[in-house]
Amino acid sequence: MKLTYYGHSTVEIQTNGKTLLFDPFITPNELARHIDVNALKPDYILISHGHGDHIADLLPIQKNSGAKVICIAEIAGWLGNQGVADAHGMNIGGSYTFDFGKVKMVYALHSSSMPDGSYGGVPAGFVIYAEGKKVYFAGDTALTYDMKLLAEEDLSWAILPIGDNYTMGIDDAIKAASFINCKDIVGVHYDTFPVIKIDKEEAEEKFIKAGLNLKLPAIGETIDLL
């Protein structure tokens, strides 16, 4: 299983011969200007919520790739109105098995609306079960006690926001790692805007002190989720 970081909260996971792209926000992100969006051909696009900094490139990438979109039911309905027929709507607590593995939709504490102001359902995270691994993509979320429900999942990796202001910051992400009982963390949702800029060295030191392994891949870098 491999993970490629495309900036902000956009990550790609390659597993069981399929490519999963999460929360595509690339072309408006100056930090990711070297990424060719047209080269991205995911089999699935997973959307945590409807904010523009998570779906800016959703429609063009979906059209270019024919990817199935996995999202909350209300976003699936919105996509239907945009001409996207291949959307798999889910809701919190539900799971479904696809050809690459199983996806469970879990709670995220945030807000959500679509770019046109319409209702985007509730925000969500995902747990991906594939290749004998369990990977948690938290989406945009605050620290919440509901994360403790994941503690018995024996998560392999967790992809957590760490930029603060709009989501958890570094200290709360460390608490979240404790709540979910996962030591291997990929940090996302930082540096894109001035209010979420972090000190990477400080973040890494804090995670190490907490006994955690924090990965902060460069934009465009691929790492193995061992």
C-alpha positions as a printed Julia matrix, in Angstrom:
226×3 Matrix{Float64}:
   0.0    0.0     0.0
   1.39   3.38   -1.04
   0.37   6.94   -0.18
   1.12  10.03   -2.27
   0.59  13.5    -0.83
  -0.71  16.24   -3.14
  -0.92  19.06   -0.61
  -3.49  20.3     1.89
  -5.69  17.23    2.64
  -5.32  15.61   -0.75
  -3.83  12.14   -0.55
  -3.8    9.22   -2.93
  -3.7    5.63   -1.74
  -2.79   2.79   -4.06
  -4.04  -0.56   -2.87
  -5.02  -3.88   -4.45
  -4.45  -2.51   -7.93
  -6.79   0.46   -7.42
  -6.15   4.16   -6.83
  -8.11   6.09   -4.22
  -7.94   9.91   -4.2
  -9.13  11.8    -1.12
 -10.41  15.4    -1.03
  -8.91  16.77   -4.27
  -7.8   20.38   -3.81
  -4.78  20.94   -6.03
  -5.14  23.59   -8.74
  -6.03  26.45   -6.33
  -3.14  25.49   -4.03
  -0.01  27.48   -4.88
   2.1   24.97   -2.97
   0.95  22.21   -5.36
   1.34  24.12   -8.63
   3.84  21.53   -9.91
   1.22  18.76   -9.74
  -0.44  17.91  -13.08
  -4.09  17.35  -12.19
  -4.78  15.96  -15.67
  -2.39  13.1   -14.96
  -4.47  11.91  -11.99
  -6.68   8.98  -12.98
  -8.1    7.54   -9.75
 -10.54   4.65   -9.69
 -12.28   6.17   -6.67
 -12.55   9.66   -5.2
 -13.45   9.88   -1.51
 -14.91  13.14   -0.23
 -15.01  13.96    3.48
 -17.2   17.08    3.18
 -18.27  19.8     0.77
 -15.94  22.71    1.46
 -14.14  24.14   -1.54
 -10.7   23.31   -0.18
 -11.65  19.64   -0.36
 -13.59  19.38   -3.62
 -12.13  22.1    -5.88
 -10.85  19.54   -8.4
 -13.51  16.89   -7.82
 -15.6   17.44  -10.94
 -12.78  17.77  -13.51
 -10.84  14.79  -12.09
 -13.98  12.67  -11.98
 -14.86  13.59  -15.55
 -11.33  12.91  -16.74
 -11.0    9.57  -14.95
 -14.54   8.21  -14.69
 -13.89   7.56  -11.0
 -16.62   6.44   -8.64
 -17.14   9.02   -5.88
 -17.62   7.79   -2.3
 -19.23  10.42   -0.07
 -22.06  11.31    2.29
 -25.5   10.79    0.74
 -26.25  14.52    0.38
 -23.07  15.13   -1.61
 -23.94  12.16   -3.82
 -27.27  13.88   -4.54
 -25.5   17.16   -5.29
 -23.14  15.36   -7.66
 -26.14  13.91   -9.48
 -27.29  17.45  -10.16
 -23.82  18.17  -11.58
 -24.15  15.28  -14.02
 -22.1   12.76  -12.04
 -24.04   9.52  -12.08
 -21.42   7.27  -10.49
 -21.51   8.36   -6.86
 -21.85   5.97   -3.95
 -23.65   7.7    -1.11
 -23.04   6.54    2.46
 -23.72   7.79    5.97
 -22.02   7.82    9.35
 -21.44   4.34   10.75
 -22.16   2.58    7.47
 -19.7    0.4     5.61
 -19.54  -1.07    2.12
 -17.2   -3.48    0.37
 -15.74  -2.34   -2.96
 -13.37  -4.21   -5.28
 -10.29  -2.86   -3.45
 -11.56  -3.47    0.1
 -14.05  -2.16    2.63
 -14.84   1.46    3.5
 -16.48   2.56    6.73
 -17.73   6.11    7.09
 -17.05   7.56   10.54
 -17.83  10.76   12.41
 -15.91  14.02   11.98
 -16.63  17.16   14.02
 -16.58  20.08   11.58
 -19.02  21.91    9.28
 -20.0   21.29    5.67
 -21.68  23.02    2.77
 -21.3   22.88   -0.98
 -19.65  25.66   -3.03
 -23.08  26.85   -4.18
 -24.26  27.12   -0.56
 -26.45  24.03   -0.64
 -26.54  21.52    2.2
 -23.6   19.13    2.17
 -24.71  16.7     4.83
 -22.47  16.1     7.82
 -18.68  15.9     7.54
 -17.12  12.47    7.72
 -13.93  10.45    7.94
 -13.19   7.04    6.48
 -11.57   3.82    7.59
 -10.14   1.83    4.67
  -9.75  -1.92    5.13
  -7.42  -3.35    2.48
  -4.32  -5.56    2.2
  -4.78  -6.59    5.81
  -4.37  -2.97    6.9
  -6.73  -0.42    8.41
  -6.13   3.22    7.44
  -8.08   6.08    8.99
  -8.58   9.26    6.96
  -9.96  11.7     9.52
 -11.05  14.48    7.17
 -11.43  17.91    8.73
 -12.2   17.33   12.37
 -11.77  18.64   15.85
 -10.61  16.35   18.61
 -13.62  14.35   19.74
 -14.24  11.56   22.23
 -15.96   9.6    19.45
 -12.46   8.86   18.16
 -12.11   6.46   21.06
 -14.5    4.17   19.2
 -11.63   3.47   16.8
  -9.23   2.39   19.55
 -10.07  -1.29   19.14
  -9.74  -1.24   15.35
  -5.96  -1.82   15.55
  -5.38   0.92   12.99
  -2.25   0.65   10.85
  -2.07   4.35    9.92
  -4.06   7.51   10.57
  -4.17  10.58    8.34
  -4.89  13.49   10.66
  -5.24  17.27   10.18
  -2.64  19.19   12.2
  -2.84  22.8    10.98
  -5.11  24.22   13.72
  -7.57  27.14   13.26
 -10.03  25.16   11.08
  -9.23  21.69   12.47
  -7.2   20.03   15.19
  -3.77  21.46   15.82
  -0.61  19.54   16.62
  -1.34  19.02   20.33
  -4.9   17.82   19.76
  -3.74  15.54   16.94
  -1.34  13.92   19.4
  -4.28  13.37   21.77
  -6.3   12.0    18.85
  -3.53   9.49   18.1
  -3.83   8.33   21.71
  -7.62   8.12   21.48
  -7.5    5.97   18.33
  -4.53   3.93   19.58
  -2.44   4.51   16.45
   1.25   5.41   16.45
   1.85   5.9    12.71
   0.46   9.25   11.57
   0.46  11.2     8.31
  -0.15  14.9     8.95
  -2.28  16.92    6.53
  -4.23  20.21    6.31
  -1.34  22.54    7.11
   0.73  25.31    5.46
  -1.78  25.95    2.64
  -2.97  29.25    4.14
  -1.15  31.6     6.55
  -3.49  30.74    9.44
  -2.61  27.02    9.23
   1.14  27.34    8.75
   3.06  25.14   11.19
   6.59  24.67   12.45
   7.33  21.21   11.01
  10.38  20.64   13.18
   8.42  21.46   16.32
   5.58  19.17   15.21
   7.96  16.28   14.59
   9.65  16.8    17.97
   6.32  16.81   19.8
   5.18  13.62   18.08
   8.49  11.89   18.83
   8.23  12.95   22.48
   4.75  11.39   22.56
   6.15   8.12   21.15
   4.53   8.65   17.76
   5.81   8.38   14.19
   4.77  11.48   12.24
   5.21  11.56    8.47
   5.04  14.89    6.63
   5.63  13.94    2.99
   6.61  16.63    0.51
   3.93  17.5    -2.02
   4.18  14.88   -4.74
   6.14  12.45   -2.53
   5.09   8.81   -2.23
   5.62   6.76    0.93
   4.98   3.13    1.77
   2.33   2.39    4.37
   4.05  -0.65    5.81
